């Protein structure tokens, strides 16, 4: 039917490989005979929001530049009777010392910009206590990190195992997280990142010093990682290595550095958890993949070759901390999973509630979405109008296709980085994931694949 009446839930996606699996699991649990979930690229959801009488939006993309954004998108949703369940999918991974964490939390969200019918969903007690200090009327709840629901009995783990696209096995996985040094530094003349950040934060001196410190440490970290990889490949010629840069990093840098080496693959294909599931060891430094690998019970190297002041150190207590190339080499020769978390003075357990509870973060969030949606009216879902909006988007993109071919240098790399974040849903892959979720659940799940930007999950 072209029109149906349902309660509406929006699950926006910003970085596809990082979020899509968990969002599909979430949508499959939310959808019922009265409720439909729209899972889509966040800008597309903004376009279709006025078609509905209300609903629930779970995510952070109502503020695209965090607190440097206007309230324009937020007000659009409030005018259309949506409640915002604000949640930052990387909201527990902070750089530097505790003194800098509050500054980062402040940049992520000012609770005064939310309403009483909204909610703040926090990864852990530290984040919750900080936002409670604003003494606002918006409810605040600890829900953990939904992308970390990867235990043996979880639906997300089962979905990963049944739809994993990575065919290789037993490789050493290296995940880097050096976006400032790798991507932004070569493009300062065009992007003026530091100038814009300083101006956006009213030239706050602490912000400027933190940005410069982070850039400096990123450049040092890139050097160490390149040297480490070279050292490991020379010492382990029969092992295979996979280098997976952060979504905002440029592949071309690493492809240039490691050109001609036979036993390394450099890729951004697929999701982090797909690569982690099939690896024998993960090597990382201050990356959220350490958390995913921990809950997948993988041997982990936390490589910290120098004392950092600005980079992410909260993952140091996960896995084996190594400071030298030789220590890493010894570990990958005899890797073991370390279940003990060294909750050092940084207190990772106060940041990430998944370490403290066996409850499913996805189930907790689903419960809050359903509660928030109880008072919302049903809306007509007019697929003709929705498809009309998407057809206009498709036409605009097709008109831009050939002009983009003439992008050069920095502009082309910027465009490629944007498409790396959201290349678009592939219908065949989404269908496979939904069929897997059908097998896991005891209810019928109905998929409407409207475009590579938007899918609809009903029951």
Tab-separated table of C-alpha atoms in Angstrom:
chain	number	residue	atom	x	y	z
A	1	UNK	CA	0.000	0.000	0.000
A	2	UNK	CA	1.147	3.525	-0.714
A	3	UNK	CA	-0.168	4.917	2.575
A	4	UNK	CA	-0.135	3.423	6.071
A	5	UNK	CA	-0.547	4.843	9.573
A	6	UNK	CA	2.354	4.224	11.931
A	7	UNK	CA	4.348	5.710	14.786
A	8	UNK	CA	7.677	6.980	13.477
A	9	UNK	CA	11.291	6.456	14.613
A	10	UNK	CA	14.317	7.987	12.889
A	11	UNK	CA	17.748	6.330	13.194
A	12	UNK	CA	20.249	8.599	11.382
A	13	UNK	CA	23.505	7.240	9.975
A	14	UNK	CA	26.608	9.397	9.582
A	15	UNK	CA	29.473	6.900	9.122
A	16	UNK	CA	27.937	3.886	7.424
A	17	UNK	CA	30.495	1.166	8.172
A	18	UNK	CA	30.567	2.138	11.822
A	19	UNK	CA	26.847	2.339	12.506
A	20	UNK	CA	24.713	0.393	10.042
A	21	UNK	CA	24.783	-3.085	11.625
A	22	UNK	CA	23.886	-1.864	15.111
A	23	UNK	CA	21.216	0.497	13.720
A	24	UNK	CA	19.603	-2.377	11.783
A	25	UNK	CA	19.548	-4.545	14.917
A	26	UNK	CA	17.995	-1.635	16.789
A	27	UNK	CA	15.400	-1.039	14.061
A	28	UNK	CA	14.445	-4.732	13.989
A	29	UNK	CA	13.690	-4.561	17.718
A	30	UNK	CA	11.760	-1.274	17.508
A	31	UNK	CA	9.558	-2.109	14.531
A	32	UNK	CA	6.188	-3.633	15.393
A	33	UNK	CA	2.606	-3.519	14.140
A	34	UNK	CA	2.349	0.132	15.244
A	35	UNK	CA	5.880	1.444	14.636
A	36	UNK	CA	8.060	1.981	11.573
A	37	UNK	CA	11.776	2.837	11.582
A	38	UNK	CA	13.488	5.023	9.009
A	39	UNK	CA	17.226	4.310	8.806
A	40	UNK	CA	19.024	6.748	6.560
A	41	UNK	CA	21.709	9.284	5.812
A	42	UNK	CA	21.087	12.051	8.337
A	43	UNK	CA	20.491	14.866	5.817
A	44	UNK	CA	17.853	12.803	4.003
A	45	UNK	CA	15.957	12.230	7.249
A	46	UNK	CA	15.906	16.000	7.773
A	47	UNK	CA	14.222	16.402	4.378
A	48	UNK	CA	11.399	13.945	5.081
A	49	UNK	CA	10.751	14.940	8.728
A	50	UNK	CA	8.023	17.498	7.780
A	51	UNK	CA	5.962	14.662	6.256
A	52	UNK	CA	5.130	13.294	9.726
A	53	UNK	CA	3.053	14.344	12.755
A	54	UNK	CA	5.739	13.419	15.265
A	55	UNK	CA	8.128	10.696	16.309
A	56	UNK	CA	11.450	9.920	17.972
A	57	UNK	CA	14.920	10.764	16.615
A	58	UNK	CA	17.834	8.855	18.159
A	59	UNK	CA	21.218	10.391	17.327
A	60	UNK	CA	23.351	13.524	17.357
A	61	UNK	CA	23.038	14.936	13.849
A	62	UNK	CA	20.558	17.621	14.785
A	63	UNK	CA	23.761	19.553	15.619
A	64	UNK	CA	26.037	18.883	12.637
A	65	UNK	CA	28.986	20.865	14.009
A	66	UNK	CA	28.244	20.028	17.632
A	67	UNK	CA	27.689	23.216	19.633
A	68	UNK	CA	28.986	25.439	16.833
A	69	UNK	CA	25.744	24.661	14.960
A	70	UNK	CA	22.607	26.730	14.904
A	71	UNK	CA	19.324	25.295	16.225
A	72	UNK	CA	17.856	25.194	12.705
A	73	UNK	CA	17.730	21.409	12.315
A	74	UNK	CA	16.719	20.891	15.941
A	75	UNK	CA	13.831	23.348	15.589
A	76	UNK	CA	12.718	21.610	12.380
A	77	UNK	CA	12.194	18.415	14.363
A	78	UNK	CA	10.536	20.121	17.322
A	79	UNK	CA	8.108	21.931	14.993
A	80	UNK	CA	7.130	18.505	13.701
A	81	UNK	CA	6.617	17.040	17.192
A	82	UNK	CA	9.738	14.876	17.389
A	83	UNK	CA	11.483	13.998	20.640
A	84	UNK	CA	15.272	13.904	20.420
A	85	UNK	CA	17.137	11.094	22.164
A	86	UNK	CA	20.587	12.645	21.865
A	87	UNK	CA	23.355	10.059	21.660
A	88	UNK	CA	26.918	10.367	20.402
A	89	UNK	CA	28.119	7.028	19.013
A	90	UNK	CA	31.714	7.849	20.021
A	91	UNK	CA	30.728	9.814	23.084
A	92	UNK	CA	33.038	8.112	25.574
A	93	UNK	CA	36.390	8.284	23.835
A	94	UNK	CA	38.185	11.460	24.894
A	95	UNK	CA	41.710	12.682	24.243
A	96	UNK	CA	44.164	14.008	26.780
A	97	UNK	CA	43.743	14.096	30.541
A	98	UNK	CA	40.551	14.414	32.560
A	99	UNK	CA	41.033	18.186	32.632
A	100	UNK	CA	40.343	18.225	28.881
A	101	UNK	CA	37.376	15.861	28.948
A	102	UNK	CA	34.907	18.431	30.249
A	103	UNK	CA	35.937	20.820	27.496
A	104	UNK	CA	35.215	18.107	24.931
A	105	UNK	CA	31.871	17.275	26.515
A	106	UNK	CA	31.012	20.973	26.460
A	107	UNK	CA	31.746	21.096	22.723
A	108	UNK	CA	29.618	18.007	22.066
A	109	UNK	CA	26.445	19.186	23.797
A	110	UNK	CA	24.953	22.015	25.802
A	111	UNK	CA	21.958	20.348	27.540
A	112	UNK	CA	20.213	23.740	27.687
A	113	UNK	CA	19.585	23.411	23.960
A	114	UNK	CA	17.339	20.370	24.513
A	115	UNK	CA	13.746	20.214	25.817
A	116	UNK	CA	11.991	18.335	28.599
A	117	UNK	CA	10.549	15.787	26.169
A	118	UNK	CA	14.041	14.980	24.868
A	119	UNK	CA	16.624	12.746	26.561
A	120	UNK	CA	20.416	12.505	26.805
A	121	UNK	CA	21.691	8.946	26.395
A	122	UNK	CA	25.140	8.567	27.959
A	123	UNK	CA	27.860	5.937	27.596
A	124	UNK	CA	28.782	6.039	31.291
A	125	UNK	CA	28.596	7.769	34.668
A	126	UNK	CA	31.275	10.393	33.909
A	127	UNK	CA	29.318	11.794	30.968
A	128	UNK	CA	26.036	11.653	32.912
A	129	UNK	CA	27.436	13.474	35.947
A	130	UNK	CA	28.871	16.230	33.763
A	131	UNK	CA	25.582	16.916	31.967
A	132	UNK	CA	23.644	16.697	35.239
A	133	UNK	CA	25.772	19.619	36.517
A	134	UNK	CA	23.849	21.885	34.108
A	135	UNK	CA	20.735	21.247	36.243
A	136	UNK	CA	18.393	21.086	33.253
A	137	UNK	CA	15.018	19.336	33.045
A	138	UNK	CA	16.017	17.056	30.163
A	139	UNK	CA	16.197	13.446	31.438
A	140	UNK	CA	19.652	11.819	31.369
A	141	UNK	CA	20.235	8.062	31.311
A	142	UNK	CA	23.272	5.763	31.113
A	143	UNK	CA	22.819	3.304	28.233
A	144	UNK	CA	26.384	2.242	27.372
A	145	UNK	CA	27.725	2.049	23.819
A	146	UNK	CA	25.300	0.294	21.497
A	147	UNK	CA	28.067	-0.625	19.013
A	148	UNK	CA	29.739	-2.659	21.782
A	149	UNK	CA	26.902	-5.186	22.149
A	150	UNK	CA	29.195	-7.868	20.764
A	151	UNK	CA	29.019	-10.628	23.353
A	152	UNK	CA	28.598	-14.244	22.238
A	153	UNK	CA	24.824	-14.227	22.722
A	154	UNK	CA	24.107	-10.818	21.209
A	155	UNK	CA	22.100	-10.220	18.040
A	156	UNK	CA	24.785	-7.843	16.789
A	157	UNK	CA	27.451	-10.566	17.131
A	158	UNK	CA	25.191	-13.067	15.369
A	159	UNK	CA	24.534	-10.595	12.550
A	160	UNK	CA	28.266	-10.013	12.162
A	161	UNK	CA	29.037	-13.730	11.972
A	162	UNK	CA	26.314	-14.450	9.412
A	163	UNK	CA	27.027	-11.527	7.062
A	164	UNK	CA	30.778	-10.885	7.411
A	165	UNK	CA	32.195	-9.881	3.992
A	166	UNK	CA	35.853	-10.349	4.979
A	167	UNK	CA	37.123	-13.630	3.579
A	168	UNK	CA	40.699	-13.509	4.902
A	169	UNK	CA	41.652	-15.137	8.206
A	170	UNK	CA	44.447	-14.908	10.766
A	171	UNK	CA	46.022	-11.608	9.757
A	172	UNK	CA	47.513	-8.884	11.939
A	173	UNK	CA	45.070	-5.946	11.860
A	174	UNK	CA	46.448	-2.441	12.349
A	175	UNK	CA	43.910	0.331	12.941
A	176	UNK	CA	45.232	3.893	12.823
A	177	UNK	CA	43.552	7.023	14.117
A	178	UNK	CA	45.587	9.980	12.817
A	179	UNK	CA	43.080	12.172	10.972
A	180	UNK	CA	44.660	15.472	12.012
A	181	UNK	CA	48.091	14.558	10.790
A	182	UNK	CA	47.066	12.423	7.817
A	183	UNK	CA	44.192	14.340	6.240
A	184	UNK	CA	43.880	17.870	7.578
A	185	UNK	CA	47.535	18.853	7.761
A	186	UNK	CA	48.240	18.701	3.992
A	187	UNK	CA	45.142	20.828	3.329
A	188	UNK	CA	45.553	23.678	5.795
A	189	UNK	CA	45.699	26.301	3.060
A	190	UNK	CA	42.285	25.302	1.765
A	191	UNK	CA	40.492	24.142	4.914
A	192	UNK	CA	41.971	26.565	7.478
A	193	UNK	CA	40.897	24.059	10.112
A	194	UNK	CA	42.669	25.674	13.053
A	195	UNK	CA	41.477	29.167	12.175
A	196	UNK	CA	37.866	28.014	11.825
A	197	UNK	CA	37.970	25.975	15.024
A	198	UNK	CA	39.422	28.881	16.986
A	199	UNK	CA	36.861	31.330	15.622
A	200	UNK	CA	34.016	28.913	16.282
A	201	UNK	CA	35.116	28.642	19.902
A	202	UNK	CA	35.560	32.403	20.347
A	203	UNK	CA	39.356	32.068	20.063
A	204	UNK	CA	39.509	30.037	23.265
A	205	UNK	CA	43.249	29.609	23.932
A	206	UNK	CA	42.843	26.127	25.440
A	207	UNK	CA	41.099	24.885	22.297
A	208	UNK	CA	43.854	26.246	20.071
A	209	UNK	CA	46.614	24.705	22.203
A	210	UNK	CA	44.787	21.365	22.276
A	211	UNK	CA	44.409	21.361	18.475
A	212	UNK	CA	48.095	22.097	17.942
A	213	UNK	CA	49.087	19.475	20.483
A	214	UNK	CA	46.846	16.880	18.846
A	215	UNK	CA	48.262	17.676	15.402
A	216	UNK	CA	51.849	17.359	16.659
A	217	UNK	CA	51.167	14.032	18.353
A	218	UNK	CA	49.334	12.709	15.279
A	219	UNK	CA	52.352	13.448	13.091
A	220	UNK	CA	54.630	11.672	15.585
A	221	UNK	CA	52.198	8.749	15.825
A	222	UNK	CA	52.070	8.299	12.023
A	223	UNK	CA	55.865	8.051	11.958
A	224	UNK	CA	55.923	5.476	14.724
A	225	UNK	CA	53.189	3.360	13.111
A	226	UNK	CA	54.876	3.355	9.696
A	227	UNK	CA	58.165	2.305	11.303
A	228	UNK	CA	56.410	-0.324	13.413
A	229	UNK	CA	54.653	-1.879	10.417
A	230	UNK	CA	57.895	-1.982	8.441
A	231	UNK	CA	59.671	-3.617	11.406
A	232	UNK	CA	56.942	-6.238	11.883
A	233	UNK	CA	56.776	-7.136	8.190
A	234	UNK	CA	60.542	-7.591	8.029
A	235	UNK	CA	60.566	-9.778	11.154
A	236	UNK	CA	57.463	-11.756	10.121
A	237	UNK	CA	57.641	-12.283	6.342
A	238	UNK	CA	55.148	-15.175	6.487
A	239	UNK	CA	52.463	-13.217	8.320
A	240	UNK	CA	49.924	-11.086	6.505
A	241	UNK	CA	49.050	-7.567	7.660
A	242	UNK	CA	45.936	-5.470	7.074
A	243	UNK	CA	46.120	-1.711	7.605
A	244	UNK	CA	42.722	-0.078	8.080
A	245	UNK	CA	42.930	3.712	8.510
A	246	UNK	CA	40.310	5.781	10.303
A	247	UNK	CA	37.420	6.850	7.996
A	248	UNK	CA	38.719	10.440	7.931
A	249	UNK	CA	42.266	9.432	6.983
A	250	UNK	CA	43.591	9.355	3.430
A	251	UNK	CA	44.419	5.955	1.960
A	252	UNK	CA	46.842	7.458	-0.571
A	253	UNK	CA	49.399	8.360	2.108
A	254	UNK	CA	49.699	4.760	3.297
A	255	UNK	CA	49.502	3.347	-0.237
A	256	UNK	CA	52.453	5.521	-1.168
A	257	UNK	CA	54.495	4.623	1.931
A	258	UNK	CA	53.935	0.857	1.646
A	259	UNK	CA	53.943	0.566	-2.148
A	260	UNK	CA	55.577	-2.657	-3.267
A	261	UNK	CA	55.350	-4.514	0.054
A	262	UNK	CA	53.813	-7.942	-0.701
A	263	UNK	CA	52.371	-8.884	2.691
A	264	UNK	CA	50.198	-5.879	3.554
A	265	UNK	CA	46.700	-4.912	2.462
A	266	UNK	CA	45.577	-1.280	2.886
A	267	UNK	CA	41.813	-0.871	2.836
A	268	UNK	CA	38.746	0.955	4.101
A	269	UNK	CA	36.402	-1.706	2.755
A	270	UNK	CA	33.755	-3.059	5.108
A	271	UNK	CA	33.326	-2.302	8.795
A	272	UNK	CA	35.874	-2.411	11.589
A	273	UNK	CA	34.134	-5.259	13.379
A	274	UNK	CA	34.166	-7.411	10.232
A	275	UNK	CA	37.958	-7.102	10.048
A	276	UNK	CA	38.345	-7.550	13.815
A	277	UNK	CA	36.225	-10.733	13.805
A	278	UNK	CA	38.671	-12.538	11.485
A	279	UNK	CA	41.993	-11.151	12.735
A	280	UNK	CA	44.452	-12.914	15.015
A	281	UNK	CA	45.668	-9.688	16.682
A	282	UNK	CA	44.604	-6.041	16.665
A	283	UNK	CA	47.224	-3.281	16.973
A	284	UNK	CA	45.863	0.170	17.773
A	285	UNK	CA	46.573	3.348	19.685
A	286	UNK	CA	43.666	5.185	21.283
A	287	UNK	CA	41.051	3.835	18.876
A	288	UNK	CA	37.479	2.701	19.556
A	289	UNK	CA	38.324	-0.541	17.761
A	290	UNK	CA	40.097	-1.580	20.970
A	291	UNK	CA	36.683	-1.642	22.632
A	292	UNK	CA	35.081	-3.648	19.837
A	293	UNK	CA	37.997	-6.099	19.828
A	294	UNK	CA	37.752	-6.498	23.604
A	295	UNK	CA	34.089	-7.485	23.460
A	296	UNK	CA	34.908	-9.842	20.565
A	297	UNK	CA	37.587	-11.354	22.876
A	298	UNK	CA	40.504	-10.674	20.525
A	299	UNK	CA	44.179	-10.229	21.499
A	300	UNK	CA	44.880	-6.491	21.522
A	301	UNK	CA	48.054	-4.417	21.396
A	302	UNK	CA	47.725	-0.875	22.721
A	303	UNK	CA	50.780	0.717	21.119
A	304	UNK	CA	51.914	3.846	22.988
A	305	UNK	CA	55.555	4.543	22.059
A	306	UNK	CA	55.643	8.018	23.643
A	307	UNK	CA	53.948	9.891	26.476
A	308	UNK	CA	51.064	11.844	25.015
A	309	UNK	CA	49.263	14.827	26.434
A	310	UNK	CA	46.523	15.381	23.880
A	311	UNK	CA	45.835	12.015	22.210
A	312	UNK	CA	43.393	9.342	23.376
A	313	UNK	CA	44.948	7.284	26.183
A	314	UNK	CA	41.828	5.867	27.829
A	315	UNK	CA	42.233	2.561	25.969
A	316	UNK	CA	45.677	1.932	27.485
A	317	UNK	CA	44.195	-0.445	30.034
A	318	UNK	CA	42.748	-2.712	27.332
A	319	UNK	CA	44.892	-5.579	26.082
A	320	UNK	CA	48.703	-5.525	26.138
A	321	UNK	CA	50.274	-2.081	26.373
A	322	UNK	CA	53.513	-1.932	24.332
A	323	UNK	CA	55.966	0.931	24.042
A	324	UNK	CA	58.554	-0.598	21.686
A	325	UNK	CA	58.604	-2.409	18.360
A	326	UNK	CA	60.190	-5.480	19.995
A	327	UNK	CA	57.376	-5.718	22.576
A	328	UNK	CA	54.762	-5.683	19.824
A	329	UNK	CA	56.700	-8.282	17.835
A	330	UNK	CA	56.923	-10.601	20.846
A	331	UNK	CA	53.195	-10.302	21.499
A	332	UNK	CA	52.046	-11.063	17.952
A	333	UNK	CA	54.174	-14.206	18.005
A	334	UNK	CA	52.285	-15.450	21.097
A	335	UNK	CA	49.021	-13.489	21.256
A	336	UNK	CA	46.575	-13.914	24.143
A	337	UNK	CA	43.271	-12.271	24.998
A	338	UNK	CA	43.456	-10.337	28.268
A	339	UNK	CA	40.054	-10.034	29.940
A	340	UNK	CA	41.363	-7.913	32.815
A	341	UNK	CA	40.883	-4.178	32.354
A	342	UNK	CA	43.506	-1.992	34.010
A	343	UNK	CA	41.204	0.800	35.100
A	344	UNK	CA	44.012	3.292	35.651
A	345	UNK	CA	43.646	6.879	36.806
A	346	UNK	CA	41.795	7.674	33.578
A	347	UNK	CA	38.902	5.465	34.755
A	348	UNK	CA	37.653	3.862	31.555
A	349	UNK	CA	34.918	2.014	33.453
A	350	UNK	CA	33.306	5.312	34.414
A	351	UNK	CA	33.274	6.278	30.737
A	352	UNK	CA	31.903	3.036	29.280
A	353	UNK	CA	29.147	1.246	31.147
A	354	UNK	CA	29.426	-1.889	28.986
A	355	UNK	CA	32.340	-2.970	31.225
A	356	UNK	CA	30.125	-2.766	34.317
A	357	UNK	CA	26.932	-4.495	33.179
A	358	UNK	CA	25.881	-7.479	31.125
A	359	UNK	CA	22.680	-5.819	29.946
A	360	UNK	CA	22.305	-5.043	26.252
A	361	UNK	CA	22.874	-1.395	25.408
A	362	UNK	CA	20.734	-1.783	22.289
A	363	UNK	CA	17.844	-3.185	24.359
A	364	UNK	CA	18.100	-0.324	26.859
A	365	UNK	CA	17.988	2.269	24.060
A	366	UNK	CA	15.110	0.481	22.313
A	367	UNK	CA	13.152	0.552	25.570
A	368	UNK	CA	13.687	4.323	25.915
A	369	UNK	CA	12.671	4.921	22.294
A	370	UNK	CA	9.440	2.963	22.797
A	371	UNK	CA	8.640	4.854	26.004
A	372	UNK	CA	9.259	8.204	24.326
A	373	UNK	CA	7.121	7.221	21.354
A	374	UNK	CA	4.108	6.182	23.444
A	375	UNK	CA	2.517	9.638	23.445
A	376	UNK	CA	3.286	10.378	19.803
A	377	UNK	CA	0.469	10.234	17.240
A	378	UNK	CA	0.507	7.929	14.256
A	379	UNK	CA	1.465	9.434	10.903
A	380	UNK	CA	0.560	8.647	7.348
A	381	UNK	CA	3.539	7.204	5.529
A	382	UNK	CA	3.210	8.371	1.944
A	383	UNK	CA	5.860	6.500	0.011
A	384	UNK	CA	5.080	8.489	-3.134
A	385	UNK	CA	6.114	11.737	-1.464
A	386	UNK	CA	9.177	10.157	0.122
A	387	UNK	CA	10.286	8.681	-3.184
A	388	UNK	CA	9.627	12.042	-4.830
A	389	UNK	CA	12.106	13.693	-2.439
A	390	UNK	CA	14.653	10.965	-3.076
A	391	UNK	CA	14.179	11.244	-6.856
A	392	UNK	CA	14.996	14.954	-6.609
A	393	UNK	CA	18.120	14.101	-4.637
A	394	UNK	CA	19.093	11.506	-7.229
A	395	UNK	CA	18.614	14.048	-10.027
A	396	UNK	CA	20.774	16.628	-8.242
A	397	UNK	CA	23.517	14.070	-7.683
A	398	UNK	CA	23.415	12.919	-11.297
A	399	UNK	CA	23.781	16.514	-12.494
A	400	UNK	CA	26.853	16.872	-10.271
A	401	UNK	CA	28.392	13.556	-11.381
A	402	UNK	CA	30.420	14.779	-14.342
A	403	UNK	CA	31.475	18.124	-12.824
A	404	UNK	CA	32.930	16.138	-9.895
A	405	UNK	CA	35.149	14.320	-12.385
A	406	UNK	CA	36.962	17.616	-12.845
A	407	UNK	CA	37.753	18.026	-9.146
A	408	UNK	CA	41.493	18.146	-8.593
A	409	UNK	CA	43.840	17.946	-5.637
A	410	UNK	CA	42.452	19.003	-2.272
A	411	UNK	CA	38.857	19.355	-3.448
A	412	UNK	CA	38.828	15.818	-4.856
A	413	UNK	CA	40.331	14.371	-1.661
A	414	UNK	CA	37.758	16.246	0.421
A	415	UNK	CA	34.927	14.824	-1.693
A	416	UNK	CA	36.376	11.312	-1.465
A	417	UNK	CA	36.638	11.595	2.327
A	418	UNK	CA	32.949	12.597	2.501
A	419	UNK	CA	31.871	9.624	0.384
A	420	UNK	CA	34.041	7.326	2.515
A	421	UNK	CA	31.789	8.184	5.460
A	422	UNK	CA	28.594	7.330	3.623
A	423	UNK	CA	29.069	5.518	0.288
A	424	UNK	CA	25.402	4.478	0.287
A	425	UNK	CA	23.439	1.378	1.272
A	426	UNK	CA	23.872	-1.544	-1.119
A	427	UNK	CA	20.499	-3.222	-1.569
A	428	UNK	CA	21.851	-6.777	-1.798
A	429	UNK	CA	23.838	-6.378	1.422
A	430	UNK	CA	20.934	-4.785	3.313
A	431	UNK	CA	18.600	-7.590	2.221
A	432	UNK	CA	21.108	-10.178	3.457
A	433	UNK	CA	21.375	-8.439	6.838
A	434	UNK	CA	17.582	-8.182	7.195
A	435	UNK	CA	17.136	-11.867	6.308
A	436	UNK	CA	19.665	-12.720	8.999
A	437	UNK	CA	17.768	-10.600	11.541
A	438	UNK	CA	14.515	-12.316	10.547
A	439	UNK	CA	16.093	-15.650	11.388
A	440	UNK	CA	17.249	-14.305	14.761
A	441	UNK	CA	13.910	-12.790	15.782
A	442	UNK	CA	10.467	-14.255	16.321
A	443	UNK	CA	8.648	-11.668	14.225
A	444	UNK	CA	8.260	-10.748	10.607
A	445	UNK	CA	10.537	-7.903	9.528
A	446	UNK	CA	9.600	-5.983	6.403
A	447	UNK	CA	12.194	-4.025	4.440
A	448	UNK	CA	11.428	-1.169	2.064
A	449	UNK	CA	14.654	-0.232	0.281
A	450	UNK	CA	13.814	3.241	-1.024
A	451	UNK	CA	17.290	4.297	-2.141
A	452	UNK	CA	20.954	3.985	-1.251
A	453	UNK	CA	20.288	6.778	1.279
A	454	UNK	CA	17.103	5.534	2.940
A	455	UNK	CA	15.566	2.272	4.086
A	456	UNK	CA	12.385	1.575	6.033
A	457	UNK	CA	12.004	-1.229	8.573
A	458	UNK	CA	8.495	-2.344	9.563
A	459	UNK	CA	6.827	-5.408	11.020
